[in-house]
Coordinates of C-alpha atoms in Angstrom, one line a residue:
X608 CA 293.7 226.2 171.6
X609 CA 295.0 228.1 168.4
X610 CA 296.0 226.3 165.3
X611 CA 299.8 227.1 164.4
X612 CA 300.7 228.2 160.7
X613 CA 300.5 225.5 158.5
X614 CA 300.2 225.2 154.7
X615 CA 296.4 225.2 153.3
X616 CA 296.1 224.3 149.6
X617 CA 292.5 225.9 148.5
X618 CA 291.1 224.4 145.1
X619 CA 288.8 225.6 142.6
X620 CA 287.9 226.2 138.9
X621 CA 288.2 229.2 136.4
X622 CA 284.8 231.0 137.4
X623 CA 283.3 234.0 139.1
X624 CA 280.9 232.3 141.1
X625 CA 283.3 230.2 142.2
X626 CA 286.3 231.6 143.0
X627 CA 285.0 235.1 144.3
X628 CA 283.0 233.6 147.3
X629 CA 286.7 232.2 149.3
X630 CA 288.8 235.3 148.3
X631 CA 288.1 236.9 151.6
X632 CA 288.5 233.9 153.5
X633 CA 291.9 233.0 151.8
X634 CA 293.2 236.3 152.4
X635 CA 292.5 236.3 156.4
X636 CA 293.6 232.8 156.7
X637 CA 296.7 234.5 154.9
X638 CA 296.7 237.3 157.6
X639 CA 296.9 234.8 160.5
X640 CA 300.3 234.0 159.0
X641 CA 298.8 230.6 157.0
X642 CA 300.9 229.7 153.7
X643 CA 298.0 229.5 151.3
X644 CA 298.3 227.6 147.8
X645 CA 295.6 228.4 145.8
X646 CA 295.5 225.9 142.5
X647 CA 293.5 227.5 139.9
X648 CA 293.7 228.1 136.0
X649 CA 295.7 231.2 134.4
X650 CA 293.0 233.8 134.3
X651 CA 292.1 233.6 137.8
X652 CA 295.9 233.5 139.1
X653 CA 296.4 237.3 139.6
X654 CA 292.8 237.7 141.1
X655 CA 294.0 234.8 143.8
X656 CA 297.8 236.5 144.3
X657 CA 296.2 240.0 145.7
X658 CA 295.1 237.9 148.5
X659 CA 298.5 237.1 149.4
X660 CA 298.2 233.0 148.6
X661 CA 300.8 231.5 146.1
X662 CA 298.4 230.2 142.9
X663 CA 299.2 227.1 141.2
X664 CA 298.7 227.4 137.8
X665 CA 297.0 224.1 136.3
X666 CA 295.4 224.0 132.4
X667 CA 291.8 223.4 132.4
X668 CA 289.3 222.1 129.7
X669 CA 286.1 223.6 130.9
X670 CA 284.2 226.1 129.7
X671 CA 284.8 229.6 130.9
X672 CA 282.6 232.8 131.8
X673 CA 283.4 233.5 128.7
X674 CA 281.9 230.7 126.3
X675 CA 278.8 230.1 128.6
X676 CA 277.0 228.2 125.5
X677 CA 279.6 225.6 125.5
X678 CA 278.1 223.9 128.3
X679 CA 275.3 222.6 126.4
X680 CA 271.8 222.5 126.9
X681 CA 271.5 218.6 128.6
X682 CA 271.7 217.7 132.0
X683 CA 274.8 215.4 131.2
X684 CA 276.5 218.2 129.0
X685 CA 276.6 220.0 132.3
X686 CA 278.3 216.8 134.2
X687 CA 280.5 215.0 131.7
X688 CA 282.8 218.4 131.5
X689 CA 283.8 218.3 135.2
X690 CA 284.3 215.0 135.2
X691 CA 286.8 215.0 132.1
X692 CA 288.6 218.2 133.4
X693 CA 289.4 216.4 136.5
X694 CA 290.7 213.5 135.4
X695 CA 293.5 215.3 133.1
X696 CA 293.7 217.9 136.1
X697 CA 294.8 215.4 139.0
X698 CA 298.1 214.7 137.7
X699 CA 298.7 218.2 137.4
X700 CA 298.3 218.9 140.5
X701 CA 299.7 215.9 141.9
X702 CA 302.9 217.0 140.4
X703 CA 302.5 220.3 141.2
X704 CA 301.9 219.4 145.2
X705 CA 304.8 216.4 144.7
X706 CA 307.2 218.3 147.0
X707 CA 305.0 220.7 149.2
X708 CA 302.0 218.6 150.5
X709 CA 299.8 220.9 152.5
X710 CA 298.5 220.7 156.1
X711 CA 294.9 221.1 155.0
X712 CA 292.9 221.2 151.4
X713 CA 290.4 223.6 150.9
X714 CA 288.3 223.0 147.8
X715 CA 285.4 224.3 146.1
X716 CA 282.3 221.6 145.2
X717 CA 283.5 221.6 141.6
X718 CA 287.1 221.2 142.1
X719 CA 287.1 217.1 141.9
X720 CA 290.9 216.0 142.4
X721 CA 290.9 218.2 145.6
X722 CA 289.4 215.1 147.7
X723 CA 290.8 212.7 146.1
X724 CA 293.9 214.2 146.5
X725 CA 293.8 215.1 150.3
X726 CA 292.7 210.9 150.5
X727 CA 295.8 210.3 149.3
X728 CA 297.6 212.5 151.2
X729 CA 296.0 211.5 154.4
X730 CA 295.2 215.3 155.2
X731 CA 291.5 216.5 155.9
X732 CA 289.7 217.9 153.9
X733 CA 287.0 220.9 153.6
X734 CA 284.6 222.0 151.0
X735 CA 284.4 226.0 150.6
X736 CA 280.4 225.4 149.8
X737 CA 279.1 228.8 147.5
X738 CA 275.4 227.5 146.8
X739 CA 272.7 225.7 148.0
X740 CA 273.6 222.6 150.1
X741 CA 271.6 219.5 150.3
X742 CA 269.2 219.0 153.1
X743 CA 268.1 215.6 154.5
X744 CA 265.8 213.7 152.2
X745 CA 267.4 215.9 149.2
X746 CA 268.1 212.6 147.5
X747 CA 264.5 211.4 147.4
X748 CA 262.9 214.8 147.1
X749 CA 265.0 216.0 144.2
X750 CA 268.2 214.1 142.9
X751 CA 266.3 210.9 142.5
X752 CA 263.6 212.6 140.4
X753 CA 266.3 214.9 138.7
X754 CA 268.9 211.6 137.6
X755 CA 266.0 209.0 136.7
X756 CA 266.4 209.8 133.1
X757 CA 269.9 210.3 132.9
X758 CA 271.0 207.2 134.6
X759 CA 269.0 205.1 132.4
X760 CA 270.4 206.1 129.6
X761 CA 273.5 204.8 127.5
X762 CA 275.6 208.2 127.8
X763 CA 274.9 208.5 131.6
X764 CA 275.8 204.9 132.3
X765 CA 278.7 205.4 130.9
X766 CA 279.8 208.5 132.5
X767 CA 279.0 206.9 136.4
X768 CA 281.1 204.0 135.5
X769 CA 284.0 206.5 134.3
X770 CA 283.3 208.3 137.7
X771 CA 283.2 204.9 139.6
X772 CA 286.5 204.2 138.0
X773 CA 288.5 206.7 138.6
X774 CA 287.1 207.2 142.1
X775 CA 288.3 203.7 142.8
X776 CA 291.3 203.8 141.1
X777 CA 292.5 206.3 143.9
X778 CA 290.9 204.5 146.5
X779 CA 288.0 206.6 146.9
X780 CA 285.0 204.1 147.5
X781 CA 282.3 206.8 147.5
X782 CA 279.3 206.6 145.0
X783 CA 280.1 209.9 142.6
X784 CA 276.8 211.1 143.9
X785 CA 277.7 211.5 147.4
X786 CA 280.9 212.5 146.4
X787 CA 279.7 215.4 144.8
X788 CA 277.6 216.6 147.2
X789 CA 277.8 214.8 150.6
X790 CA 281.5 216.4 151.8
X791 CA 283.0 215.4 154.9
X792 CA 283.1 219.2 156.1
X793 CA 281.5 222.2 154.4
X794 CA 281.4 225.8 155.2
X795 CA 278.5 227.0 153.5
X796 CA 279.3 231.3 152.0
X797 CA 276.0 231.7 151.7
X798 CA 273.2 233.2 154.4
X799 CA 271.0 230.3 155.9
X800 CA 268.1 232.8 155.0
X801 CA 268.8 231.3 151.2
X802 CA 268.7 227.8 151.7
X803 CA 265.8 225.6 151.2
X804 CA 264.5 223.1 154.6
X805 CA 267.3 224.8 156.5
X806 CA 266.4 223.4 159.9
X807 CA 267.1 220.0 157.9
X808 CA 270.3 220.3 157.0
X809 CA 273.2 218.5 158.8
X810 CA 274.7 221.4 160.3
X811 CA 277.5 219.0 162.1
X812 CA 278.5 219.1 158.0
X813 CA 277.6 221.6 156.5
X814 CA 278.1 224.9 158.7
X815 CA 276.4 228.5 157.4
X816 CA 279.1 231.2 157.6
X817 CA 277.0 233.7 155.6
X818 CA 278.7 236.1 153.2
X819 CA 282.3 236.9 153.5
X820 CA 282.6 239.6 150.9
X821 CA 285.0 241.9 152.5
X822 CA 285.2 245.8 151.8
X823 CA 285.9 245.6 148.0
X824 CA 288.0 248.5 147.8
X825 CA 290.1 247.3 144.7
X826 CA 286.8 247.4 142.9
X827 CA 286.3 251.2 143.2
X828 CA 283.9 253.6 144.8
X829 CA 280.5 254.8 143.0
X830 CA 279.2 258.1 144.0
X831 CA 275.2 258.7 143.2
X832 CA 274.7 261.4 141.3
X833 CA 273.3 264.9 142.0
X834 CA 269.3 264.7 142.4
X835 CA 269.0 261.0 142.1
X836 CA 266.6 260.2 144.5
X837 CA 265.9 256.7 143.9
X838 CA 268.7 254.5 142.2
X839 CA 268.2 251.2 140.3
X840 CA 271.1 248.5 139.7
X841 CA 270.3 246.2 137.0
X842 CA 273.1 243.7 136.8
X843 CA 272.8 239.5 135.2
X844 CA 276.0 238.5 136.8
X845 CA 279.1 237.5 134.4
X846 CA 278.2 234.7 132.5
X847 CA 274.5 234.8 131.1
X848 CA 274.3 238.8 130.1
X849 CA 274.0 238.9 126.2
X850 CA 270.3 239.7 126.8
X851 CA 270.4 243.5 125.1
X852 CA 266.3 243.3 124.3
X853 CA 266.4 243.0 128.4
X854 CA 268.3 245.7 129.4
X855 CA 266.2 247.9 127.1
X856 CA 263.4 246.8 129.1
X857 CA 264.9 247.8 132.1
X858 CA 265.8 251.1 130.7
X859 CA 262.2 252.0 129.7
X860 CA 260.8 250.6 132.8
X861 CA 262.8 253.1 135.0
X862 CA 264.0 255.9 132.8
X863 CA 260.8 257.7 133.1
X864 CA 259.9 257.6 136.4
X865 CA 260.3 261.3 138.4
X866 CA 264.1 261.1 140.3
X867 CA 265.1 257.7 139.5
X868 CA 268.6 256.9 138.0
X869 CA 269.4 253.2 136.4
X870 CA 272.8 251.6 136.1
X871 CA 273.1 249.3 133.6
X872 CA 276.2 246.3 134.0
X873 CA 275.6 244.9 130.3
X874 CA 278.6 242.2 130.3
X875 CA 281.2 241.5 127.9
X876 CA 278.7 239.8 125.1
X877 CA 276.6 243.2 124.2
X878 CA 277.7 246.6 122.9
X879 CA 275.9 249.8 124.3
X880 CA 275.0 250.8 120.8
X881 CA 272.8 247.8 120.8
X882 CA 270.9 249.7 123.1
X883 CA 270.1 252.6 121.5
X884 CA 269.6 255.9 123.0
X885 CA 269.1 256.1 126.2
X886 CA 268.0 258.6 128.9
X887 CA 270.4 260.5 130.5
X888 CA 269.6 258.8 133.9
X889 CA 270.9 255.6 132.5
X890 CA 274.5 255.0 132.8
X891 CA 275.8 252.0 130.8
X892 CA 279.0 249.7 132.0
X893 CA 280.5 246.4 130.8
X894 CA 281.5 246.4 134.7
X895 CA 280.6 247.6 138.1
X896 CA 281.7 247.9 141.4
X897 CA 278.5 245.8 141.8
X898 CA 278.7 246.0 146.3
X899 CA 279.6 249.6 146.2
X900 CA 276.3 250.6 144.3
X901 CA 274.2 247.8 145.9
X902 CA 274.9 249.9 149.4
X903 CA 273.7 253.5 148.2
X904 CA 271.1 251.6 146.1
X905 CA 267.0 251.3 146.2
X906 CA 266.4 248.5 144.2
X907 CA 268.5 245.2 142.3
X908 CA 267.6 243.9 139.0
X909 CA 269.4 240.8 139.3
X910 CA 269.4 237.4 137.5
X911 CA 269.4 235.5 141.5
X912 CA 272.8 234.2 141.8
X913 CA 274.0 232.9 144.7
X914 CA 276.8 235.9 145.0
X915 CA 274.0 238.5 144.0
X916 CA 271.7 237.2 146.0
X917 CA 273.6 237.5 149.0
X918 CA 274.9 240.9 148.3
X919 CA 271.3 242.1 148.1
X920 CA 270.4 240.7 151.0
X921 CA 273.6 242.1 153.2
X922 CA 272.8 245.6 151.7
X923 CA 269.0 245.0 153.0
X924 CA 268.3 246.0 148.9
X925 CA 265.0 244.6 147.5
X926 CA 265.0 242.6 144.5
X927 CA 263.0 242.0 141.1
X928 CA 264.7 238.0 140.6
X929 CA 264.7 237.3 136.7
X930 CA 266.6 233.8 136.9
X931 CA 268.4 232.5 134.3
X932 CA 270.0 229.4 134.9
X933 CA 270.9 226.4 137.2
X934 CA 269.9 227.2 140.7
X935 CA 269.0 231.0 140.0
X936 CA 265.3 229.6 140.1
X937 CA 265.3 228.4 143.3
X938 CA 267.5 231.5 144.6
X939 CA 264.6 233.3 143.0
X940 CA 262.1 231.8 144.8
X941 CA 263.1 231.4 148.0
X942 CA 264.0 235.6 147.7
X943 CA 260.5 236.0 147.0
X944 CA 259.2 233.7 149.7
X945 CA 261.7 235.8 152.4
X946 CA 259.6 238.7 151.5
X947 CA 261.9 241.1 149.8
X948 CA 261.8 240.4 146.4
X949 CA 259.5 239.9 143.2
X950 CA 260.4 237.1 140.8
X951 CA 259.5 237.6 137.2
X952 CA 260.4 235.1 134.5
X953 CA 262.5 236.1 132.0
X954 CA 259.6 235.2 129.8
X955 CA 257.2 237.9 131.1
X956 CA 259.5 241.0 131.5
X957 CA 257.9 243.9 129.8
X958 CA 258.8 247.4 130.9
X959 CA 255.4 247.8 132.7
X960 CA 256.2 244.3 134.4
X961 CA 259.2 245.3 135.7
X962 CA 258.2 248.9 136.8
X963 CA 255.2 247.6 138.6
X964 CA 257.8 245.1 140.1
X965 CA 259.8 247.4 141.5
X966 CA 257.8 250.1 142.4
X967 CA 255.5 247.5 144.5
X968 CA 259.4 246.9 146.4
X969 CA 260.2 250.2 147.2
X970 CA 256.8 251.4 148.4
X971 CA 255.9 248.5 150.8
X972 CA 257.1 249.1 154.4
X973 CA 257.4 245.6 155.5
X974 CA 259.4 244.7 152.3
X975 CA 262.2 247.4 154.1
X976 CA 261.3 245.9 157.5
X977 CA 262.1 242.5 156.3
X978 CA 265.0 243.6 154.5
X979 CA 266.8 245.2 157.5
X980 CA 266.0 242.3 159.7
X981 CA 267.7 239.6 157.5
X982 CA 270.5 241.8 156.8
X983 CA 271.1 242.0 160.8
X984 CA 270.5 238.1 161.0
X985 CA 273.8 237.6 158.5
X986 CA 275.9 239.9 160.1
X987 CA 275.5 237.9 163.3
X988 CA 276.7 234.7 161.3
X989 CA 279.9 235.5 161.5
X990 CA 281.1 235.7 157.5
X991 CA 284.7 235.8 157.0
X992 CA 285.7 235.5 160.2
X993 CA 283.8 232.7 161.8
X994 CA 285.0 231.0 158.3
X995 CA 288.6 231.2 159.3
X996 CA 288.0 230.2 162.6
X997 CA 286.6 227.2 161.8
X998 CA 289.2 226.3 159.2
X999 CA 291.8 226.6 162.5
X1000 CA 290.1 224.1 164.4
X1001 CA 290.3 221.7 161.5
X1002 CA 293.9 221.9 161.4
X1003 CA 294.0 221.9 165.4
X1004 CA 291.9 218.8 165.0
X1005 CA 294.8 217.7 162.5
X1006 CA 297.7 217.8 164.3
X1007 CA 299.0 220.4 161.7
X1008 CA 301.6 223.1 161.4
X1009 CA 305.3 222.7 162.8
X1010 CA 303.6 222.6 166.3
X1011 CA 300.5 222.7 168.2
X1012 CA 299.7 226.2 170.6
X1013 CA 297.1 225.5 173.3

């Protein structure tokens, strides 16, 4: 049985690491002749058109990419956000959706309405999951521990009844917790190599598609140069990059070792003359074509996020993991614990940390052994692909489209 076309409405927020990781399954569900809405602020709205789905344009208060220190430095300052942008979000989208209810709601785990609105619509709903996913006994073992704190105090009291509230007053009875992060349906776009107790996680929920990153031909080709016999990437995603003492580091780690050439992707927040000079084996970008390099390279200087992470890991590339934020640590970690990375703490990078890092990668033959065999285990996971499948038989399972094909 084949789902017909129907109308999918995908959901998510103004952010890299958010929106990147469905692009490639919005634009096959697109290819199978599904109508996809894709609601999403302004500066993400051309980005989601080149798949081929229609964006909905909705005005969001969070903080972007580029503003990363507005989120705060508290636990709540990183929840209350989300939880305001949603509520002045909802209507919106309600509006927006008035007239053209969709089949099916995609959503990413930080686009709130979504749910709520496909409960009120009476349409199923499924959560495009871009991180690590909860296992059984998460609660206990890390939430519970995590909350305590928060919970007891005034401001956080205040912020579950707000969440309690509105959840209610859309006839959502779901504690905000498990609304969060207990979905009905979730395909996780990330390798289950990454994720923490994998073999106890509810896989009848949450399903591991692996990466669905697509060719990324828009982003350009990059050619290693002439005589380059080992290449470096060093690359701290979009968001926190102003670190220009780092990316000297790197630069003097690496610049002086016999064939080796560096690329530098220094963000928006540092100019190259904060660098200095630099070797002529260091090239220096704001911007890469980060999967083109990652497949010609030797080694990844990366700050562990989930999109990095998984890129390394497709390319079979070994890592040096110097986290710096939210669930980078873990990332971090568990790339070190798969056997193809190093983790060093932002705290401890020297130059001489970091060369010895890498150089321990590149000449260990089981760290390329490992490599290869994880990169085989997420090709066999279906990425892109499987994802769209599955979405089909959700909207099989839904009775959707103008008729059903068996």
């Amino acid at each position: 049985m084949t789902s017909s076309p129907a109308h999918i409405a995908m959901f998510s927020i103004a952010a890299h690491g958010h929106v990147n990781p469905s692009l490639e399954v919005i634009r096959e569900l697109v290819a199978r002749g599904h109508r996809v809405s894709y609601a999403v602020p302004a500066s993400f709205a051309e980005k989601v058109a080149e798949t081929g789905a229609t964006p909905v344009v909705y005005a969001s208060t969070l903080p972007t990419d580029e503003d990363p220190d507005a989120w705060g430095t508290e636990l709540i300052d990183n929840l209350e956000p989300f939880l305001a942008d949603a509520m002045q979000v909802l209507p919106q989208l309600a509006e927006a959706f008035d007239e053209d209810r969709p089949d099916l709601v995609l959503h990413d785990i930080t686009a709130y309405p979504a749910p709520v609105l496909a409960h009120t619509w009476g349409v199923p709903a499924v959560s495009l999951w871009p991180n690590l996913v909860p296992w059984e006994g998460y609660e206990e073992e890390v939430a519970e521990p995590m909350f305590a704190e928060l919970k007891a105090s005034a401001r956080g009291k205040a912020y579950y009844a707000r969440f309690e509230e509105w959840l209610r007053g859309h006839g959502v009875d779901t504690h905000p917790d498990r609304f969060v992060a207990r979905p009905r349906r979730a395909l996780v776009l990330i390798p289950r190599a990454l994720q923490p107790h994998a073999d106890r996680v509810d896989e009848s929920v949450y399903t591991f598609v692996g990466a669905c990153q697509g060719t990324r031909a828009e982003q350009g080709e990059w050619r290693r140069p002439d005589g380059a016999e080992k290449v470096a990437l060093v690359s701290l995603g979009s968001s926190f990059t102003k670190q220009p003492g780092f990316y000297r580091d790197c630069a003097e780690a690496l610049a002086g070792l016999p064939g080796w050439h560096v690329v530098l992707q220094i963000g928006r927040f540092v100019d190259p003359t904060e660098l200095g000079e630099l070797p002529l084996n260091v090239e220096v970008h704001s911007w890469v074509p980060q999967l083109a390099i990652l497949r010609q390279a030797d080694v990844f200087i990366t700050h562990a996020g989930a999109g990095g992470s998984q890129e390394g890991l497709a390319t079979g590339t070994p890592m040096v993991a110097v986290p710096q934020a939210v669930d980078q640590f873990g990332n971090a970690d568990m790339l070190q614990s798969l056997g193809v990375a190093r983790h060093v703490p932002m705290e401890e990078v020297t130059p001489e940390r970091l060369r010895e890092a890498v150089l321990a990668l590149v000449d260990d033959p089981e760290v390329a052994c490992r490599a290869r065999e994880i990169r085989e285990s997420m090709a066999r996971e279906g990425g892109t692909l499987r994802a769209a499948g599955l979405i089909e038989e959700e909207l099989v399972r839904a009775g959707a489209g103008p008729r059903a094909e068996a």
